CSV table of C-alpha atoms and ligand atoms in Angstrom, one decimal:
chain,number,residue,atom,x,y,z
T,1,MET,CA,-47.4,-5.3,8.8
T,2,SER,CA,-47.6,-1.9,10.5
T,3,GLU,CA,-45.2,-1.7,13.1
T,4,LEU,CA,-43.4,1.8,11.7
T,5,PRO,CA,-45.5,4.3,13.0
T,6,VAL,CA,-47.2,7.4,11.0
T,7,TRP,CA,-45.4,10.7,12.1
T,8,LEU,CA,-47.6,13.7,12.6
T,9,VAL,CA,-46.3,16.8,12.6
T,10,ASP,CA,-49.1,20.0,12.8
T,11,ASP,CA,-48.9,23.0,15.3
T,12,ASP,CA,-52.9,22.6,14.8
T,13,PRO,CA,-54.3,20.5,17.7
T,14,GLY,CA,-57.6,19.6,15.9
T,15,VAL,CA,-55.6,18.4,13.2
T,16,ARG,CA,-53.4,16.2,15.2
T,17,GLU,CA,-56.2,14.9,17.1
T,18,SER,CA,-58.5,14.2,13.6
T,19,LEU,CA,-56.1,12.9,12.0
T,20,THR,CA,-54.7,10.4,15.1
T,21,GLN,CA,-58.3,9.2,15.6
T,22,TRP,CA,-58.5,8.1,11.9
T,23,PHE,CA,-55.2,6.4,11.7
T,24,GLU,CA,-56.1,4.6,14.6
T,25,LEU,CA,-59.2,3.2,13.4
T,26,CYS,CA,-57.2,2.4,10.6
T,27,ASP,CA,-55.0,0.4,13.0
T,28,LEU,CA,-52.0,2.6,11.9
T,29,PRO,CA,-49.8,3.4,15.0
T,30,VAL,CA,-48.9,7.1,15.5
T,31,ARG,CA,-47.0,9.5,16.6
T,32,THR,CA,-48.0,13.2,16.5
T,33,PHE,CA,-45.3,16.5,16.9
T,34,THR,CA,-46.4,20.3,17.7
T,35,GLY,CA,-43.3,21.4,15.5
T,36,GLY,CA,-40.6,20.3,12.6
T,37,GLN,CA,-37.8,20.3,15.1
T,38,ALA,CA,-38.4,17.9,17.4
T,39,ALA,CA,-39.5,15.5,14.7
T,40,LEU,CA,-36.3,16.0,13.3
T,41,ASP,CA,-34.7,15.3,16.5
T,42,GLU,CA,-36.3,12.0,16.9
T,43,LEU,CA,-35.6,10.8,13.2
T,44,ARG,CA,-31.5,11.8,13.9
T,45,ALA,CA,-32.0,9.9,17.1
T,46,GLY,CA,-32.7,6.9,15.3
T,47,SER,CA,-36.4,6.4,16.4
T,48,PRO,CA,-38.2,4.2,14.0
T,49,CYS,CA,-40.6,6.1,11.2
T,50,GLY,CA,-42.6,4.6,8.7
T,51,VAL,CA,-44.0,8.0,6.6
T,52,LEU,CA,-43.6,11.6,7.9
T,53,ILE,CA,-46.9,13.7,7.2
T,54,SER,CA,-46.2,17.1,8.0
T,55,ASP,CA,-48.3,20.5,7.5
T,56,VAL,CA,-46.2,23.2,5.3
T,57,LYS,CA,-47.4,26.6,7.1
T,58,MET,CA,-46.1,26.0,11.0
T,59,PRO,CA,-43.9,28.4,13.4
T,60,GLY,CA,-40.4,27.6,13.2
T,61,LEU,CA,-39.0,25.3,10.8
T,62,ASP,CA,-41.7,25.0,8.1
T,63,GLY,CA,-43.3,21.9,6.2
T,64,LEU,CA,-40.4,22.6,3.2
T,65,GLN,CA,-37.8,23.0,5.4
T,66,LEU,CA,-38.5,20.0,7.3
T,67,LEU,CA,-38.8,18.3,4.0
T,68,GLN,CA,-34.9,19.4,3.2
T,69,ALA,CA,-33.5,18.0,6.8
T,70,VAL,CA,-35.4,15.0,6.5
T,71,GLN,CA,-33.7,14.0,3.3
T,72,ASP,CA,-30.3,15.1,4.4
T,73,THR,CA,-30.6,12.8,7.6
T,74,ASP,CA,-32.8,9.7,6.0
T,75,ASP,CA,-33.4,10.2,1.9
T,76,ASP,CA,-35.5,7.1,2.0
T,77,LEU,CA,-38.2,8.0,4.3
T,78,PRO,CA,-41.3,9.5,2.6
T,79,VAL,CA,-43.0,12.9,3.4
T,80,LEU,CA,-46.2,14.0,2.9
T,81,LEU,CA,-47.2,17.5,2.8
T,82,MET,CA,-50.7,18.8,3.6
T,83,THR,CA,-51.3,21.7,1.8
T,84,GLY,CA,-54.3,24.4,1.7
T,85,HIS,CA,-57.0,23.2,-1.0
T,86,GLY,CA,-56.3,24.7,-4.4
T,87,ASP,CA,-52.7,25.4,-3.5
T,88,VAL,CA,-51.1,24.1,-6.5
T,89,PRO,CA,-48.0,25.9,-6.7
T,90,MET,CA,-47.1,24.9,-3.1
T,91,ALA,CA,-48.1,21.2,-4.3
T,92,VAL,CA,-46.1,21.6,-7.4
T,93,GLN,CA,-43.0,23.0,-5.5
T,94,ALA,CA,-43.1,20.5,-2.3
T,95,MET,CA,-43.4,17.4,-4.9
T,96,ARG,CA,-40.5,19.1,-7.2
T,97,GLN,CA,-38.1,18.7,-3.7
T,98,GLY,CA,-38.4,15.4,-3.1
T,99,ALA,CA,-42.0,15.3,-1.1
T,100,TRP,CA,-43.4,11.3,-1.7
T,101,ASP,CA,-47.0,13.1,-2.1
T,102,PHE,CA,-48.8,15.6,-0.9
T,103,ILE,CA,-52.3,16.1,0.9
T,104,GLU,CA,-54.9,18.3,0.1
T,105,LYS,CA,-56.8,19.7,3.0
T,106,PRO,CA,-59.2,19.3,4.1
T,107,TYR,CA,-58.4,15.4,3.6
T,108,ASP,CA,-60.6,12.8,2.3
T,109,PRO,CA,-59.4,10.2,4.7
T,110,GLU,CA,-60.0,7.2,2.5
T,111,ARG,CA,-57.6,8.6,-0.1
T,112,LEU,CA,-55.4,9.4,2.7
T,113,GLU,CA,-55.2,6.2,3.9
T,114,GLU,CA,-54.6,4.7,1.2
T,115,GLN,CA,-51.8,7.6,0.3
T,116,VAL,CA,-50.3,6.4,3.9
T,117,GLN,CA,-50.1,2.7,2.7
T,118,ARG,CA,-48.4,2.9,0.1
T,119,ALA,CA,-45.9,5.3,1.3
T,120,LEU,CA,-45.3,2.5,4.2
T,121,GLU,CA,-44.7,-0.3,1.6
T,122,ARG,CA,-42.3,2.1,-0.5
T,123,ARG,CA,-40.6,2.6,3.2
T,124,ARG,CA,-40.7,-1.3,4.3
T,125,LEU,CA,-38.9,-2.1,0.8
T,126,GLY,CA,-36.7,0.8,0.8
T,127,GLN,CA,-35.7,-0.3,4.1
T,128,GLU,CA,-35.2,-4.5,2.9
T,129,ASN,CA,-33.4,-3.3,0.2
T,130,ARG,CA,-31.1,-1.1,2.4
T,131,ARG,CA,-30.1,-4.4,4.5
T,132,LEU,CA,-29.6,-6.5,1.6
T,133,ARG,CA,-27.3,-4.3,0.4
T,134,GLN,CA,-25.6,-4.2,3.4
T,135,ALA,CA,-25.5,-7.6,3.9
T,136,LEU,CA,-24.5,-8.0,0.2
T,137,ARG,CA,-21.5,-5.5,1.1
T,138,GLN,CA,-20.2,-7.4,4.1
T,139,GLY,CA,-20.6,-11.0,2.4
T,140,GLY,CA,-19.0,-10.0,-0.9
T,141,LEU,CA,-16.1,-8.2,1.1
T,142,ALA,CA,-15.4,-11.4,3.1
T,143,ALA,CA,-14.9,-12.8,0.2
T,144,ARG,CA,-12.4,-10.5,-1.5
T,145,LEU,CA,-10.8,-9.9,1.4
T,146,ILE,CA,-10.2,-13.2,3.7
T,147,GLY,CA,-9.5,-13.4,7.1
T,148,GLU,CA,-11.0,-13.7,10.8
T,149,ALA,CA,-8.5,-11.8,12.5
T,150,PRO,CA,-9.4,-9.0,14.5
T,151,GLY,CA,-7.4,-6.7,12.2
T,152,MET,CA,-8.8,-8.2,9.4
T,153,GLN,CA,-12.5,-7.6,10.2
T,154,ARG,CA,-11.8,-4.0,11.5
T,155,LEU,CA,-10.3,-3.5,8.2
T,156,ARG,CA,-13.8,-5.0,6.8
T,157,ASP,CA,-15.8,-2.8,8.4
T,158,GLN,CA,-14.0,0.4,7.7
T,159,ILE,CA,-14.1,0.0,4.2
T,160,ALA,CA,-17.5,-0.7,4.2
T,161,ASN,CA,-17.9,2.7,5.8
T,162,LEU,CA,-15.5,4.2,3.3
T,163,ALA,CA,-16.7,2.5,0.3
T,164,SER,CA,-20.1,4.6,-0.3
T,165,THR,CA,-17.9,8.5,-0.2
T,166,ARG,CA,-15.8,10.4,-1.9
T,167,ALA,CA,-12.8,10.9,0.8
T,168,HIS,CA,-9.4,10.1,-0.1
T,169,VAL,CA,-7.9,6.9,1.3
T,170,LEU,CA,-4.1,6.1,2.4
T,171,VAL,CA,-3.6,2.5,2.1
T,172,HIS,CA,-0.4,1.0,4.7
T,173,GLY,CA,1.1,-2.6,4.3
T,174,GLU,CA,4.1,-4.2,3.5
T,175,THR,CA,4.6,-5.9,0.2
T,176,GLY,CA,2.2,-8.4,-1.0
T,177,SER,CA,-0.3,-7.5,2.1
T,178,GLY,CA,-3.7,-6.9,-0.1
T,179,LYS,CA,-2.9,-2.8,-0.6
T,180,GLU,CA,-4.8,-3.1,-4.5
T,181,VAL,CA,-7.2,-5.6,-3.5
T,182,VAL,CA,-8.1,-3.0,-0.6
T,183,ALA,CA,-8.5,-0.5,-3.0
T,184,ARG,CA,-10.5,-2.6,-5.2
T,185,CYS,CA,-12.9,-3.0,-2.6
T,186,LEU,CA,-13.2,0.5,-1.9
T,187,HIS,CA,-13.9,0.9,-5.6
T,188,GLU,CA,-16.3,-2.0,-6.6
T,189,PHE,CA,-18.1,-1.6,-3.1
T,190,GLY,CA,-18.3,2.3,-4.1
T,191,THR,CA,-19.1,4.0,-7.1
T,192,GLY,CA,-18.8,0.6,-8.4
T,193,ASN,CA,-17.7,-1.5,-11.7
T,194,ALA,CA,-19.7,0.7,-14.1
T,195,THR,CA,-16.9,3.7,-13.3
T,196,PRO,CA,-13.1,3.8,-13.8
T,197,PHE,CA,-10.5,2.0,-11.5
T,198,VAL,CA,-7.6,3.2,-13.0
T,199,VAL,CA,-4.1,2.2,-11.9
T,200,LEU,CA,-0.5,4.6,-11.8
T,201,ASN,CA,2.6,2.7,-10.4
T,202,CYS,CA,4.3,5.6,-9.3
T,203,GLY,CA,7.3,3.5,-8.6
T,204,ALA,CA,7.4,1.3,-12.0
T,205,ILE,CA,7.8,4.1,-14.2
T,206,PRO,CA,10.7,6.9,-14.9
T,207,PRO,CA,10.1,10.1,-12.9
T,208,GLU,CA,9.9,12.2,-15.8
T,209,LEU,CA,7.0,10.7,-17.1
T,210,VAL,CA,4.9,10.3,-13.9
T,211,GLU,CA,3.7,14.1,-14.9
T,212,SER,CA,2.3,13.1,-18.4
T,213,GLU,CA,0.8,9.8,-17.5
T,214,LEU,CA,-1.3,11.7,-14.8
T,215,PHE,CA,-2.1,14.7,-16.3
T,216,GLY,CA,-2.2,13.9,-20.0
T,217,HIS,CA,-0.3,16.1,-23.0
T,218,GLU,CA,-1.2,17.8,-26.5
T,219,LYS,CA,0.5,16.6,-29.4
T,220,GLY,CA,4.2,18.0,-28.7
T,221,ALA,CA,3.8,18.7,-25.6
T,222,PHE,CA,7.4,17.8,-25.1
T,223,THR,CA,10.1,15.7,-26.6
T,224,GLY,CA,8.6,12.5,-27.9
T,225,ALA,CA,4.9,13.6,-27.3
T,226,VAL,CA,3.6,12.6,-30.8
T,227,GLU,CA,0.0,12.3,-29.8
T,228,SER,CA,-1.9,13.7,-27.4
T,229,ARG,CA,-3.1,11.6,-24.8
T,230,VAL,CA,-5.8,11.9,-21.6
T,231,GLY,CA,-4.0,11.5,-18.7
T,232,LYS,CA,-5.3,9.3,-15.6
T,233,LEU,CA,-6.4,11.8,-13.5
T,234,GLU,CA,-9.2,12.0,-16.5
T,235,HIS,CA,-9.5,9.0,-16.8
T,236,ALA,CA,-10.4,8.3,-13.7
T,237,SER,CA,-12.4,11.0,-13.2
T,238,GLY,CA,-16.0,9.5,-11.4
T,239,GLY,CA,-14.5,6.5,-10.5
T,240,THR,CA,-11.0,6.0,-8.2
T,241,LEU,CA,-7.7,6.4,-9.2
T,242,PHE,CA,-5.4,4.1,-7.4
T,243,LEU,CA,-1.7,5.7,-6.7
T,244,ASP,CA,0.5,3.0,-6.2
T,245,GLU,CA,3.8,3.1,-4.5
T,246,ILE,CA,3.2,6.9,-3.9
T,247,GLU,CA,6.1,7.7,-1.9
T,248,SER,CA,8.3,7.4,-5.3
T,249,MET,CA,6.1,10.2,-6.8
T,250,PRO,CA,8.2,13.5,-7.6
T,251,LEU,CA,7.9,16.1,-5.4
T,252,ALA,CA,7.0,18.5,-8.4
T,253,THR,CA,4.5,16.4,-9.6
T,254,GLN,CA,2.9,16.2,-5.8
T,255,VAL,CA,2.8,20.0,-6.1
T,256,LYS,CA,0.4,19.8,-9.3
T,257,LEU,CA,-1.5,16.6,-7.8
T,258,LEU,CA,-2.7,18.5,-4.5
T,259,ARG,CA,-3.6,21.6,-6.7
T,260,ALA,CA,-5.5,19.5,-9.1
T,261,LEU,CA,-7.1,17.4,-6.1
T,262,GLN,CA,-7.9,20.3,-4.3
T,263,GLU,CA,-9.5,22.2,-7.3
T,264,GLY,CA,-11.1,19.3,-9.1
T,265,GLU,CA,-9.6,20.1,-12.5
T,266,VAL,CA,-6.4,19.5,-14.9
T,267,THR,CA,-4.8,20.9,-17.5
T,268,ARG,CA,-2.9,18.8,-20.0
T,269,LEU,CA,0.8,19.2,-20.2
T,270,GLY,CA,1.2,21.9,-23.4
T,271,SER,CA,-2.7,23.1,-23.1
T,272,ASN,CA,-4.4,25.9,-21.3
T,273,HIS,CA,-7.9,23.9,-21.1
T,274,VAL,CA,-9.2,23.0,-17.9
T,275,ILE,CA,-11.2,20.0,-17.7
T,276,GLN,CA,-13.2,19.5,-14.7
T,277,VAL,CA,-12.6,15.9,-13.0
T,278,ASP,CA,-14.4,14.5,-10.0
T,279,LEU,CA,-11.8,12.3,-8.3
T,280,ARG,CA,-11.2,9.9,-5.8
T,281,VAL,CA,-7.7,8.9,-4.8
T,282,VAL,CA,-6.9,5.6,-3.0
T,283,ALA,CA,-3.2,5.8,-2.6
T,284,ALA,CA,-0.2,2.9,-1.3
T,285,THR,CA,2.4,3.0,0.5
T,286,LYS,CA,4.8,0.7,2.1
T,287,THR,CA,7.0,3.6,4.2
T,288,ASP,CA,5.9,6.3,6.8
T,289,LEU,CA,4.9,8.8,5.0
T,290,LEU,CA,5.0,11.4,7.5
T,291,GLN,CA,8.8,10.3,8.3
T,292,GLN,CA,9.6,11.1,4.9
T,293,ALA,CA,8.2,14.3,4.6
T,294,ALA,CA,10.1,15.3,7.9
T,295,ARG,CA,13.0,14.3,5.5
T,296,GLY,CA,12.2,16.5,2.8
T,297,GLU,CA,11.6,13.7,0.2
T,298,PHE,CA,7.6,13.7,0.7
T,299,ARG,CA,5.2,17.1,0.8
T,300,GLU,CA,3.4,17.0,4.0
T,301,ASP,CA,0.7,19.1,2.8
T,302,LEU,CA,-0.3,16.0,0.1
T,303,TYR,CA,-0.1,13.7,2.8
T,304,TYR,CA,-2.7,15.2,4.8
T,305,ARG,CA,-5.1,16.0,1.5
T,306,LEU,CA,-4.5,11.9,0.5
T,307,ALA,CA,-5.0,10.9,4.2
T,308,ILE,CA,-8.4,11.9,5.1
T,309,ALA,CA,-8.9,8.0,5.8
T,310,GLU,CA,-5.9,5.7,6.9
T,311,LEU,CA,-6.2,2.0,6.5
T,312,SER,CA,-3.5,-0.3,7.9
T,313,ILE,CA,-3.4,-4.2,6.7
T,314,PRO,CA,-1.6,-6.3,9.4
T,315,PRO,CA,1.4,-8.2,7.9
T,316,LEU,CA,0.3,-11.9,7.8
T,317,ARG,CA,2.8,-12.9,10.4
T,318,GLU,CA,0.9,-10.7,12.9
T,319,ARG,CA,-2.2,-12.6,11.9
T,320,ARG,CA,-1.4,-16.1,11.9
T,321,GLU,CA,-4.8,-17.2,12.7
T,322,ASP,CA,-5.7,-16.9,8.9
T,323,LEU,CA,-3.2,-18.4,7.4
T,324,ALA,CA,-5.1,-21.9,7.2
T,325,THR,CA,-7.9,-20.5,5.6
T,326,LEU,CA,-5.7,-18.7,3.2
T,327,PHE,CA,-3.4,-21.4,2.2
T,328,LEU,CA,-6.6,-23.6,1.1
T,329,HIS,CA,-8.3,-20.5,-0.4
T,330,PHE,CA,-5.3,-19.8,-2.7
T,331,SER,CA,-4.5,-23.8,-2.9
T,332,ARG,CA,-8.3,-24.4,-4.4
T,333,GLN,CA,-7.3,-21.4,-6.5
T,334,ALA,CA,-4.2,-23.1,-8.2
T,335,ALA,CA,-6.3,-25.9,-8.5
T,336,GLU,CA,-8.6,-24.7,-10.8
T,337,VAL,CA,-6.5,-22.6,-12.5
T,338,HIS,CA,-4.0,-25.2,-13.4
T,339,GLN,CA,-6.5,-28.1,-13.8
T,340,ARG,CA,-5.1,-30.3,-10.9
T,341,PRO,CA,-6.6,-32.1,-8.0
T,342,GLN,CA,-6.9,-30.1,-4.9
T,343,ARG,CA,-4.4,-31.7,-2.1
T,344,GLU,CA,-4.9,-31.7,1.6
T,345,ALA,CA,-2.4,-30.0,3.7
T,346,ASP,CA,-1.4,-32.1,6.1
T,347,GLY,CA,-0.7,-31.3,10.0
T,348,LYS,CA,3.1,-31.1,9.5
T,349,LEU,CA,2.8,-28.3,6.7
T,350,LEU,CA,0.4,-26.3,8.6
T,351,ALA,CA,2.6,-26.1,11.4
T,352,ALA,CA,5.3,-25.2,8.8
T,353,LEU,CA,3.4,-22.4,7.9
T,354,GLY,CA,3.0,-21.3,11.3
T,355,ARG,CA,6.7,-21.0,11.8
T,356,TYR,CA,7.7,-18.7,8.8
T,357,HIS,CA,7.5,-15.5,9.2
T,358,TRP,CA,6.2,-14.5,5.6
T,359,PRO,CA,8.0,-11.4,4.6
T,360,GLY,CA,6.3,-11.7,1.0
T,361,ASN,CA,2.7,-11.8,3.3
T,362,LEU,CA,0.1,-13.3,0.9
T,363,ARG,CA,2.1,-13.0,-2.2
T,364,GLU,CA,4.2,-15.6,-1.0
T,365,LEU,CA,1.8,-17.4,0.5
T,366,ARG,CA,0.0,-17.7,-2.4
T,367,ASN,CA,3.0,-18.8,-4.1
T,368,ALA,CA,3.4,-21.4,-1.5
T,369,ALA,CA,-0.1,-22.8,-2.1
T,370,THR,CA,0.6,-23.1,-5.8
T,371,ARG,CA,4.0,-25.1,-5.2
T,372,PHE,CA,2.2,-27.6,-3.1
T,373,THR,CA,-0.7,-27.7,-6.0
T,374,LEU,CA,1.6,-28.4,-8.4
T,375,ASN,CA,3.7,-31.1,-6.0
T,376,LEU,CA,6.8,-28.8,-6.2
T,377,ASP,CA,9.0,-28.3,-2.8
T,378,ILE,CA,8.4,-25.0,-0.7
T,379,PRO,CA,12.1,-24.0,-0.4
T,380,PHE,CA,11.7,-22.0,2.4
T,381,LEU,CA,9.5,-23.8,4.6
T,382,GLU,CA,10.8,-26.1,7.1
T,383,VAL,CA,8.3,-28.8,6.9
T,384,ALA,CA,10.7,-31.5,8.3
T,385,SER,CA,12.3,-29.8,10.8
T,386,GLY,CA,9.8,-29.4,13.6
T,387,ASP,CA,9.2,-33.1,13.4
T,388,ALA,CA,12.8,-34.7,13.0
T,389,THR,CA,12.9,-36.6,15.5
T,390,GLU,CA,13.4,-40.0,13.6
T,391,GLY,CA,16.5,-41.3,12.4
T,392,SER,CA,19.6,-41.4,13.2
T,393,LEU,CA,21.8,-38.5,15.4
T,394,ALA,CA,23.4,-37.8,12.4
T,395,ASP,CA,20.5,-37.6,10.0
T,396,GLN,CA,18.7,-35.3,12.7
T,397,ILE,CA,21.9,-32.8,13.7
T,398,ALA,CA,21.7,-32.4,9.5
T,399,ALA,CA,18.3,-32.0,9.5
T,400,PHE,CA,18.1,-28.7,12.3
T,401,GLU,CA,20.7,-27.7,10.7
T,402,ALA,CA,19.3,-27.6,7.1
T,403,SER,CA,16.1,-26.1,9.2
T,404,LEU,CA,18.3,-23.3,10.8
T,405,LEU,CA,19.8,-22.5,7.5
T,406,ARG,CA,16.7,-22.2,5.8
T,407,ALA,CA,15.1,-19.9,7.9
T,408,ALA,CA,18.5,-17.6,8.3
T,409,LEU,CA,18.5,-17.3,4.1
T,410,SER,CA,14.6,-16.7,4.3
T,411,ARG,CA,15.2,-13.9,7.0
T,412,HIS,CA,17.8,-12.4,4.8
T,413,ARG,CA,16.2,-13.1,1.4
T,414,GLY,CA,19.0,-14.8,-0.2
T,415,ASN,CA,21.3,-12.3,1.4
T,416,ILE,CA,24.5,-14.2,2.0
T,417,GLN,CA,26.9,-11.8,3.4
T,418,ALA,CA,24.0,-11.1,6.3
T,419,VAL,CA,23.5,-15.2,6.7
T,420,LEU,CA,27.4,-15.5,6.9
T,421,ASP,CA,27.1,-12.5,9.8
T,422,GLU,CA,23.8,-13.8,11.4
T,423,LEU,CA,25.5,-17.9,11.7
T,424,ASP,CA,29.4,-16.4,11.9
T,425,LEU,CA,30.4,-18.7,9.4
T,426,PRO,CA,33.3,-18.6,6.8
T,427,ARG,CA,32.0,-18.4,3.4
T,428,ARG,CA,33.4,-21.5,2.8
T,429,THR,CA,31.8,-23.7,4.9
T,430,LEU,CA,28.3,-22.0,4.0
T,431,ASN,CA,28.7,-22.5,0.3
T,432,GLN,CA,29.0,-26.2,1.4
T,433,LYS,CA,26.4,-26.8,4.0
T,434,MET,CA,24.4,-25.2,1.5
T,435,GLN,CA,25.3,-27.6,-1.3
T,436,ARG,CA,24.9,-30.2,1.0
T,437,HIS,CA,21.5,-29.7,1.8
T,438,GLY,CA,20.4,-28.5,-1.8
T,439,LEU,CA,20.0,-25.0,-0.9
T,440,ARG,CA,20.0,-22.3,-3.7
T,441,ARG,CA,20.4,-19.0,-2.7
T,442,GLU,CA,18.1,-17.6,-5.5
T,443,ALA,CA,15.3,-19.5,-3.9
T,444,PHE,CA,14.8,-16.7,-1.4
T,445,CYS,CA,15.3,-14.1,-3.2
T,446,GLY,CA,12.2,-13.7,-4.9
T,447,GLN,CA,10.3,-12.7,-1.5
T,448,ASP,CA,12.3,-9.4,-1.9
T,449,ASP,CA,10.2,-5.9,-2.1
T,450,THR,CA,11.5,-5.2,-5.3
T,451,GLY,CA,11.3,-8.7,-6.8
T,452,LYS,CA,7.5,-9.0,-7.2
T,453,THR,CA,6.5,-12.4,-7.9
T,454,ALA,CA,4.1,-12.4,-10.8
T,455,ASP,CA,0.2,-12.6,-9.9
T,456,ASP,CA,-1.1,-13.9,-13.0
T,457,PRO,CA,-1.0,-16.7,-13.7
T,458,ILE,CA,-0.4,-17.9,-10.4
L,501,LIG,N1,-7.4,-10.5,2.3
L,501,LIG,C1,-6.9,-11.8,1.2
L,501,LIG,N2,-7.6,-12.5,1.0
L,501,LIG,C2,-7.3,-13.1,-0.1
L,501,LIG,N3,-6.6,-12.8,-0.9
L,501,LIG,C3,-5.7,-12.2,-1.1
L,501,LIG,C4,-6.3,-10.8,0.6
L,501,LIG,N4,-5.0,-9.8,0.5
L,501,LIG,C5,-4.5,-10.0,-0.8
L,501,LIG,N5,-4.6,-11.2,-1.3
L,501,LIG,C6,-4.1,-11.8,-2.6
L,501,LIG,O1,-2.9,-11.5,-2.5
L,501,LIG,C7,-1.8,-11.2,-3.3
L,501,LIG,C8,-1.3,-10.0,-3.6
L,501,LIG,O2,-1.9,-8.9,-3.2
L,501,LIG,P1,-2.1,-7.3,-3.6
L,501,LIG,O3,-1.4,-7.5,-5.1
L,501,LIG,O4,-2.9,-6.5,-3.0
L,501,LIG,O5,-0.8,-7.0,-2.8
L,501,LIG,P2,0.0,-5.2,-2.6
L,501,LIG,O6,0.2,-4.7,-1.2
L,501,LIG,O7,-0.9,-4.5,-3.4
L,501,LIG,O8,1.6,-6.1,-2.9
L,501,LIG,P3,2.6,-4.8,-3.4
L,501,LIG,O9,3.1,-4.3,-2.7
L,501,LIG,O10,3.5,-6.2,-3.9
L,501,LIG,O11,2.0,-3.8,-4.3
L,501,LIG,C9,-3.0,-11.0,-4.7
L,501,LIG,O12,-2.8,-12.2,-5.6
L,501,LIG,C10,-4.0,-10.9,-4.1
L,501,LIG,O13,-5.0,-11.3,-4.8
L,502,LIG,MG1,0.2,-3.7,-5.2
């Protein structure tokens, strides 16, 4: 295979000509350049190149500088440098800088061909690997972050692009929409599972403990610090620190975190010893941090530090086209975990999934799929209502009433006062009706922002 051309950079027309002739004899396509800059510009423009051969001493960009620039642009491209006969120090330096090989002038044609063929082979392997990795990454991501809605496709592209960087990322999303999944994907498809993924939920621990959780402490640093402890920042070094509910972080801790990120170092509480850390933070929030900053509740400077890239997860109600796929996915998972046969969702159920507004997003859908698999009813879904065209008038009216009540209860997450206000009903009447239809307030409360349903087991 010889589609990828050999690029030859030399200011000497005699060398260009004789080498070109030789490569043509070997059936190798070749492109020539009189200087390094022109070759570099072409490379940056994305022109295909199988191997780059360059003279070392040239006006303008010399061979070693070109080598450096090529490595910054495309570190898979093998570079062969041509050195004068016996110029051992130069050859050594070239190899040390990452040249693939060097060619001694005057060159030996047979050996040259062999060197170039080997470099081309290596280039092909490199490109093949890169393509495979890319495909794997995209495929792997699609299996982890399910959804074909345009918003989800965009999200996966953004993740694939950001994963290999160390840029901090801020993830926005409603409750249960998949913020942690996104953070884990950024990690797994980035530095990978061999490096730490450390989670700190800033909203779940008392504010006075957030700082020592992050920075660690020495024994006796404060009352209760009976043992010294490594902080999450230190733990996460080299990997990813996932700061969940970042909006709950106390302001004083925010200042210290910002400094740690800027300097790349931490000091445990009660210690003077500075520890270097390599940090990549993925922070998640349900709120608008800039608005919070405007109210003085969040440090604007920290926001800008963290939001190098911002990812936004669309709520489930805005991507209803994914409901059926996701429901199937979660049902399969539940069937496996609970060792139950998988049930088919019928049209009625799928229609009901589409009518509901999913305030608890994917976590709530997962809960519904699990209940379905276990043959439990799904209280917040109006499965029957849309098709209540059979039975007596009284039955139909009752079914319709029940569906309205269910919808209102779910919209207000079991908040009775809000339901009373919306439907303009006296409390006693609502109580009676709920009893008649077998509706329990608690069944609608579990979808609250704070009342998270446990994820595992499903
Ligand atoms: N795109 C997706 N494909 C498949 N499963 C998903 C997807 N997004 C989320 N999930 C699943 O949905 C559940 C909720 O996701 P996750 O815990 O990441 O949400 P969250 O935004 O962090 O929630 P919270 O706001 O409560 O912290 C998890 O069980 C997760 O595995
Ligand atoms: Mg979460």
